[in-house]
Amino acid sequence: HCRLALRHPMLIWVNLVSTLVLAVLAGFAFWQTGKNNALDSGVLQRIGLLFFLMLVFMLTSLINIQLWHSERLLYFQESSAGCYGPLGYVASKFLFDALPLRVVPSLLCAAIVYPMAGLHSSAPLGTAHSATGPPAALMFALGLSLANLVGYSLASAIGIACRSPSAGMQLGAMLALYSFLFCGLLVNKATLERMGEHLAQSGSAALGGLVRALPATSFMFRFLEMVLVNELGTIGAPMVDIEQRAIPGSPHYPAVHVPGPYILDFLGYNHGDEGAAGCWLDMPCAAWADLQALVLWLVAGQASCYLLLRFFVSDPH
């Protein structure tokens, strides 16, 4: 895979250039929204930015389905000749395909979008000073890279499992839609919990528990929660300004200032650390828990690729 990447670098360069262009466009479209604590022009804009970034990287991950089918016969020939086994193939694919095509574009995107959008994290210990800087930026870059790698791993597993490229693309699209549906923005976790409680009271306890667990089956939920906890999850600060727009003929109400954790709780995300506690690098413990969950998703995706190659895929010849 290293030699293939060196001989055919076009895919890497196209990926980097397209990431650069999209990151700059996103940075201008969401310029300095992180410094605005208004609900409409600040918080919702940040949520839209995160959703857009996940949409970009999830769609670009689907190309791995087609790449596997282009290497399928080569893998069968070389593995049958004893050149390498499933573990060697998955490891080399991860090192020389996933890292340059997934991690490097993620870091490039984070380096451009983070300062342009003005993303920040309130101080995790509840103080008023800004925690914008290396810890918060590192958390954002790690989360974006891990989420991108998880999408890559799941798409690769689908490509390995499906003999037909068209069927694989269809399943990959279904996976992307499913992940977006339960990421917490289209159908929030609080709504699913209420639905699960209603089903449990109706006598369908198992189905109710399944409905409540749906957000946990979307890795995008973890990434969005991690970043939003860094942005809004400290107790008492920052205050989100909810102001009524001027509507002719309707009374005007004064602006309401709501703590950021209340907004997160309304959306169904973790609302930060009780007692304003902080973990490593003084970042919220809830954000680190989401980061660890993304690591588990990545390990599960890579293990699925290995198991499928080891026990499911066979040489048609």
CSV table of C-alpha atoms in Angstrom, one decimal:
chain,number,residue,atom,x,y,z
A,1,HIS,CA,0.0,0.0,0.0
A,2,CYS,CA,2.9,2.3,0.6
A,3,ARG,CA,4.3,1.7,-2.9
A,4,LEU,CA,0.8,2.2,-4.4
A,5,ALA,CA,0.4,5.5,-2.6
A,6,LEU,CA,3.8,6.7,-3.9
A,7,ARG,CA,3.1,5.5,-7.4
A,8,HIS,CA,-0.4,6.9,-7.6
A,9,PRO,CA,-0.4,10.0,-5.3
A,10,MET,CA,-3.3,11.7,-7.2
A,11,LEU,CA,-6.0,10.5,-4.8
A,12,ILE,CA,-4.1,11.9,-1.8
A,13,TRP,CA,-3.5,15.2,-3.5
A,14,VAL,CA,-7.2,15.4,-4.6
A,15,ASN,CA,-8.3,14.6,-1.1
A,16,LEU,CA,-6.0,17.3,0.4
A,17,VAL,CA,-6.9,20.0,-2.1
A,18,SER,CA,-10.7,19.3,-1.7
A,19,THR,CA,-10.4,19.3,2.1
A,20,LEU,CA,-8.5,22.6,1.9
A,21,VAL,CA,-11.1,24.2,-0.3
A,22,LEU,CA,-14.1,23.0,1.8
A,23,ALA,CA,-12.4,23.9,5.1
A,24,VAL,CA,-11.7,27.5,3.9
A,25,LEU,CA,-15.3,27.8,2.6
A,26,ALA,CA,-16.7,26.5,5.9
A,27,GLY,CA,-14.4,28.8,7.8
A,28,PHE,CA,-15.8,31.8,5.9
A,29,ALA,CA,-19.4,30.6,6.1
A,30,PHE,CA,-19.2,30.1,9.8
A,31,TRP,CA,-16.7,33.0,10.5
A,32,GLN,CA,-16.2,33.6,14.3
A,33,THR,CA,-19.4,31.9,15.3
A,34,GLY,CA,-17.7,30.4,18.3
A,35,LYS,CA,-17.3,33.9,19.8
A,36,ASN,CA,-21.1,34.5,19.6
A,37,ASN,CA,-23.2,33.2,22.4
A,38,ALA,CA,-26.5,34.0,20.8
A,39,LEU,CA,-28.7,31.0,20.3
A,40,ASP,CA,-29.4,31.6,16.6
A,41,SER,CA,-26.2,33.2,15.3
A,42,GLY,CA,-23.8,31.4,17.6
A,43,VAL,CA,-24.9,28.1,19.1
A,44,LEU,CA,-27.0,26.8,16.2
A,45,GLN,CA,-24.3,28.0,13.7
A,46,ARG,CA,-21.7,25.9,15.6
A,47,ILE,CA,-23.9,22.9,15.5
A,48,GLY,CA,-24.4,23.4,11.7
A,49,LEU,CA,-20.6,23.6,11.2
A,50,LEU,CA,-20.0,20.3,13.0
A,51,PHE,CA,-22.8,18.7,11.1
A,52,PHE,CA,-21.3,19.9,7.8
A,53,LEU,CA,-17.9,18.6,8.7
A,54,MET,CA,-19.2,15.2,9.5
A,55,LEU,CA,-21.2,15.1,6.3
A,56,VAL,CA,-18.1,15.9,4.3
A,57,PHE,CA,-15.9,13.2,5.8
A,58,MET,CA,-18.6,10.6,5.9
A,59,LEU,CA,-19.4,11.0,2.2
A,60,THR,CA,-15.7,10.9,1.3
A,61,SER,CA,-15.3,7.7,3.4
A,62,LEU,CA,-17.6,5.9,1.0
A,63,ILE,CA,-14.9,5.8,-1.6
A,64,ASN,CA,-13.2,3.0,0.4
A,65,ILE,CA,-16.0,0.7,-0.7
A,66,GLN,CA,-15.0,1.0,-4.3
A,67,LEU,CA,-11.3,0.9,-3.5
A,68,TRP,CA,-11.6,-2.5,-1.9
A,69,HIS,CA,-13.3,-4.0,-4.9
A,70,SER,CA,-10.5,-2.7,-7.1
A,71,GLU,CA,-8.0,-4.5,-4.9
A,72,ARG,CA,-10.0,-7.6,-4.3
A,73,LEU,CA,-8.4,-9.8,-7.0
A,74,LEU,CA,-4.9,-8.6,-6.1
A,75,TYR,CA,-5.5,-9.4,-2.4
A,76,PHE,CA,-6.6,-13.0,-3.3
A,77,GLN,CA,-3.6,-13.5,-5.5
A,78,GLU,CA,-1.0,-12.2,-3.0
A,79,SER,CA,-2.6,-13.8,0.0
A,80,SER,CA,-2.9,-17.2,-1.6
A,81,ALA,CA,0.8,-16.9,-2.6
A,82,GLY,CA,1.6,-16.4,1.1
A,83,CYS,CA,2.8,-12.8,0.8
A,84,TYR,CA,0.6,-11.6,3.7
A,85,GLY,CA,-2.6,-12.6,5.6
A,86,PRO,CA,-5.7,-10.7,6.6
A,87,LEU,CA,-4.0,-9.0,9.6
A,88,GLY,CA,-1.1,-7.7,7.5
A,89,TYR,CA,-3.5,-6.4,4.9
A,90,VAL,CA,-5.7,-4.6,7.4
A,91,ALA,CA,-2.6,-3.1,9.2
A,92,SER,CA,-0.9,-1.9,6.0
A,93,LYS,CA,-4.2,-0.5,4.7
A,94,PHE,CA,-4.6,1.4,8.0
A,95,LEU,CA,-1.1,2.8,8.1
A,96,PHE,CA,-0.6,3.7,4.4
A,97,ASP,CA,-4.2,4.4,3.3
A,98,ALA,CA,-6.2,5.6,6.4
A,99,LEU,CA,-3.5,7.9,7.8
A,100,PRO,CA,-2.8,9.9,4.6
A,101,LEU,CA,-6.4,9.9,3.4
A,102,ARG,CA,-8.2,10.3,6.7
A,103,VAL,CA,-6.0,11.7,9.5
A,104,VAL,CA,-4.0,14.2,7.5
A,105,PRO,CA,-7.1,15.8,5.9
A,106,SER,CA,-8.8,15.9,9.3
A,107,LEU,CA,-5.8,17.7,10.9
A,108,LEU,CA,-5.6,20.1,8.0
A,109,CYS,CA,-9.4,20.8,8.3
A,110,ALA,CA,-9.1,21.3,12.0
A,111,ALA,CA,-6.2,23.7,11.7
A,112,ILE,CA,-8.1,25.9,9.2
A,113,VAL,CA,-11.7,25.7,10.6
A,114,TYR,CA,-10.9,26.0,14.3
A,115,PRO,CA,-9.4,29.5,14.3
A,116,MET,CA,-11.6,30.8,11.4
A,117,ALA,CA,-14.8,29.7,13.1
A,118,GLY,CA,-13.5,31.0,16.5
A,119,LEU,CA,-14.3,27.7,18.2
A,120,HIS,CA,-13.5,27.8,21.9
A,121,SER,CA,-14.1,26.0,25.2
A,122,SER,CA,-15.1,27.8,28.4
A,123,ALA,CA,-12.8,27.1,31.2
A,124,PRO,CA,-13.6,23.6,32.5
A,125,LEU,CA,-13.2,24.6,36.2
A,126,GLY,CA,-16.1,27.1,36.0
A,127,THR,CA,-13.9,30.2,35.8
A,128,ALA,CA,-14.6,33.0,33.3
A,129,HIS,CA,-11.4,33.0,31.4
A,130,SER,CA,-11.3,31.5,28.0
A,131,ALA,CA,-9.7,28.0,27.4
A,132,THR,CA,-9.2,28.6,23.7
A,133,GLY,CA,-5.8,27.2,22.8
A,134,PRO,CA,-3.9,24.0,22.6
A,135,PRO,CA,-6.1,21.7,24.8
A,136,ALA,CA,-9.4,22.6,23.2
A,137,ALA,CA,-7.9,22.6,19.7
A,138,LEU,CA,-6.2,19.3,20.4
A,139,MET,CA,-9.5,17.8,21.5
A,140,PHE,CA,-11.3,19.0,18.4
A,141,ALA,CA,-8.6,17.7,16.1
A,142,LEU,CA,-8.4,14.3,17.8
A,143,GLY,CA,-12.2,14.0,17.7
A,144,LEU,CA,-12.5,14.9,14.1
A,145,SER,CA,-9.7,12.5,13.1
A,146,LEU,CA,-11.2,9.6,15.1
A,147,ALA,CA,-14.6,10.2,13.7
A,148,ASN,CA,-13.2,10.2,10.2
A,149,LEU,CA,-11.3,7.0,10.9
A,150,VAL,CA,-14.4,5.3,12.2
A,151,GLY,CA,-16.3,6.2,9.1
A,152,TYR,CA,-13.4,4.9,7.0
A,153,SER,CA,-13.3,1.6,9.0
A,154,LEU,CA,-17.1,1.0,8.7
A,155,ALA,CA,-17.1,1.8,5.0
A,156,SER,CA,-14.2,-0.6,4.5
A,157,ALA,CA,-16.0,-3.4,6.4
A,158,ILE,CA,-19.1,-2.9,4.2
A,159,GLY,CA,-16.9,-3.0,1.1
A,160,ILE,CA,-15.3,-6.3,2.2
A,161,ALA,CA,-18.6,-7.9,3.1
A,162,CYS,CA,-20.4,-7.0,-0.1
A,163,ARG,CA,-19.5,-8.8,-3.3
A,164,SER,CA,-21.2,-6.1,-5.5
A,165,PRO,CA,-19.9,-2.6,-5.5
A,166,SER,CA,-23.3,-1.2,-6.1
A,167,ALA,CA,-24.8,-3.1,-3.1
A,168,GLY,CA,-21.9,-1.9,-1.0
A,169,MET,CA,-22.5,1.7,-2.0
A,170,GLN,CA,-26.2,1.3,-1.1
A,171,LEU,CA,-25.3,-0.1,2.3
A,172,GLY,CA,-22.7,2.6,2.9
A,173,ALA,CA,-25.3,5.3,2.1
A,174,MET,CA,-27.7,3.7,4.5
A,175,LEU,CA,-25.0,3.7,7.2
A,176,ALA,CA,-24.4,7.4,6.6
A,177,LEU,CA,-28.1,8.2,6.8
A,178,TYR,CA,-28.6,6.1,9.9
A,179,SER,CA,-25.6,7.8,11.6
A,180,PHE,CA,-26.9,11.3,10.8
A,181,LEU,CA,-30.4,10.4,11.8
A,182,PHE,CA,-29.4,9.5,15.3
A,183,CYS,CA,-26.5,11.9,15.8
A,184,GLY,CA,-28.7,14.0,18.1
A,185,LEU,CA,-29.5,16.9,15.8
A,186,LEU,CA,-32.3,15.5,13.6
A,187,VAL,CA,-34.0,13.3,16.3
A,188,ASN,CA,-32.6,14.3,19.7
A,189,LYS,CA,-31.9,11.9,22.5
A,190,ALA,CA,-34.5,13.4,24.8
A,191,THR,CA,-37.2,12.6,22.3
A,192,LEU,CA,-36.1,9.0,22.0
A,193,GLU,CA,-35.9,8.6,25.8
A,194,ARG,CA,-39.5,9.8,26.1
A,195,MET,CA,-40.6,7.5,23.3
A,196,GLY,CA,-38.7,4.6,25.1
A,197,GLU,CA,-40.4,5.4,28.4
A,198,HIS,CA,-43.8,5.4,26.7
A,199,LEU,CA,-43.1,2.0,25.1
A,200,ALA,CA,-41.9,0.6,28.4
A,201,GLN,CA,-45.1,1.8,30.1
A,202,SER,CA,-47.1,0.1,27.3
A,203,GLY,CA,-45.6,-3.2,28.1
A,204,SER,CA,-42.8,-3.2,25.5
A,205,ALA,CA,-39.8,-2.8,27.9
A,206,ALA,CA,-37.3,-4.4,25.5
A,207,LEU,CA,-38.4,-2.2,22.6
A,208,GLY,CA,-38.3,0.8,24.8
A,209,GLY,CA,-34.8,0.1,25.9
A,210,LEU,CA,-33.8,-0.4,22.2
A,211,VAL,CA,-35.2,3.0,21.3
A,212,ARG,CA,-33.4,4.7,24.1
A,213,ALA,CA,-30.1,3.1,23.0
A,214,LEU,CA,-30.3,4.3,19.4
A,215,PRO,CA,-28.0,7.4,19.9
A,216,ALA,CA,-25.3,5.1,21.2
A,217,THR,CA,-25.3,3.3,17.8
A,218,SER,CA,-24.3,6.5,16.0
A,219,PHE,CA,-20.6,7.3,16.3
A,220,MET,CA,-21.4,10.9,15.1
A,221,PHE,CA,-23.3,11.4,18.3
A,222,ARG,CA,-20.1,11.0,20.3
A,223,PHE,CA,-18.2,13.5,18.2
A,224,LEU,CA,-20.9,16.1,18.3
A,225,GLU,CA,-21.3,15.7,22.1
A,226,MET,CA,-17.6,15.9,22.7
A,227,VAL,CA,-17.2,19.2,20.8
A,228,LEU,CA,-20.4,20.8,22.2
A,229,VAL,CA,-19.5,19.8,25.8
A,230,ASN,CA,-16.2,21.7,25.2
A,231,GLU,CA,-18.1,24.7,23.8
A,232,LEU,CA,-21.1,24.9,26.2
A,233,GLY,CA,-20.7,22.3,28.9
A,234,THR,CA,-19.3,24.3,31.8
A,235,ILE,CA,-21.6,25.0,34.7
A,236,GLY,CA,-23.0,28.5,34.6
A,237,ALA,CA,-20.8,29.8,31.7
A,238,PRO,CA,-21.0,30.6,28.9
A,239,MET,CA,-24.5,32.1,29.0
A,240,VAL,CA,-26.5,31.6,25.9
A,241,ASP,CA,-28.5,34.6,24.8
A,242,ILE,CA,-32.0,33.8,23.6
A,243,GLU,CA,-33.5,36.9,22.1
A,244,GLN,CA,-36.9,37.3,20.3
A,245,ARG,CA,-36.8,38.5,16.8
A,246,ALA,CA,-38.9,41.6,16.0
A,247,ILE,CA,-42.3,40.3,14.7
A,248,PRO,CA,-44.8,43.0,13.6
A,249,GLY,CA,-47.9,43.0,15.7
A,250,SER,CA,-46.5,40.7,18.4
A,251,PRO,CA,-45.3,41.8,21.9
A,252,HIS,CA,-41.6,42.0,22.4
A,253,TYR,CA,-40.1,40.0,25.3
A,254,PRO,CA,-36.7,40.7,26.9
A,255,ALA,CA,-33.8,38.5,26.1
A,256,VAL,CA,-33.2,35.4,28.3
A,257,HIS,CA,-29.8,34.3,29.4
A,258,VAL,CA,-29.5,30.5,29.8
A,259,PRO,CA,-26.5,28.5,30.9
A,260,GLY,CA,-24.9,26.5,28.1
A,261,PRO,CA,-25.5,23.1,29.9
A,262,TYR,CA,-29.2,23.8,29.8
A,263,ILE,CA,-29.0,23.9,26.0
A,264,LEU,CA,-27.1,20.7,25.9
A,265,ASP,CA,-29.6,19.0,28.2
A,266,PHE,CA,-32.4,20.2,26.0
A,267,LEU,CA,-30.7,18.6,22.9
A,268,GLY,CA,-30.1,15.4,24.8
A,269,TYR,CA,-26.3,15.7,25.1
A,270,ASN,CA,-24.2,15.4,28.2
A,271,HIS,CA,-24.3,18.7,30.0
A,272,GLY,CA,-20.7,18.7,31.3
A,273,ASP,CA,-19.1,17.7,34.6
A,274,GLU,CA,-20.9,18.0,37.9
A,275,GLY,CA,-19.0,20.2,40.3
A,276,ALA,CA,-17.0,21.7,37.5
A,277,ALA,CA,-14.5,18.9,37.5
A,278,GLY,CA,-11.9,18.5,34.9
A,279,CYS,CA,-9.8,15.6,33.7
A,280,TRP,CA,-6.5,15.5,31.8
A,281,LEU,CA,-5.4,18.8,30.3
A,282,ASP,CA,-8.2,20.4,32.4
A,283,MET,CA,-10.7,19.4,29.7
A,284,PRO,CA,-14.2,18.2,30.7
A,285,CYS,CA,-14.3,14.5,31.7
A,286,ALA,CA,-17.5,14.0,29.6
A,287,ALA,CA,-15.5,15.0,26.5
A,288,TRP,CA,-12.8,12.5,27.3
A,289,ALA,CA,-15.4,9.8,27.7
A,290,ASP,CA,-16.7,10.6,24.2
A,291,LEU,CA,-13.2,10.5,22.8
A,292,GLN,CA,-12.6,7.0,24.4
A,293,ALA,CA,-15.9,5.9,22.9
A,294,LEU,CA,-14.7,6.9,19.4
A,295,VAL,CA,-11.5,4.9,20.0
A,296,LEU,CA,-13.6,1.8,20.8
A,297,TRP,CA,-15.6,2.4,17.6
A,298,LEU,CA,-12.4,2.5,15.7
A,299,VAL,CA,-11.1,-0.7,17.2
A,300,ALA,CA,-14.4,-2.4,16.5
A,301,GLY,CA,-14.4,-1.2,12.9
A,302,GLN,CA,-10.8,-2.5,12.3
A,303,ALA,CA,-11.6,-5.8,14.0
A,304,SER,CA,-14.6,-6.2,11.8
A,305,CYS,CA,-12.5,-5.8,8.7
A,306,TYR,CA,-10.0,-8.4,9.9
A,307,LEU,CA,-12.7,-10.9,10.9
A,308,LEU,CA,-14.5,-10.5,7.6
A,309,LEU,CA,-11.3,-11.1,5.7
A,310,ARG,CA,-10.4,-14.0,7.9
A,311,PHE,CA,-13.7,-15.9,8.0
A,312,PHE,CA,-16.1,-14.4,5.5
A,313,VAL,CA,-14.3,-13.6,2.3
A,314,SER,CA,-13.1,-16.5,0.1
A,315,ASP,CA,-11.2,-16.6,-3.2
A,316,PRO,CA,-13.8,-17.1,-6.0
A,317,HIS,CA,-11.2,-19.1,-7.9
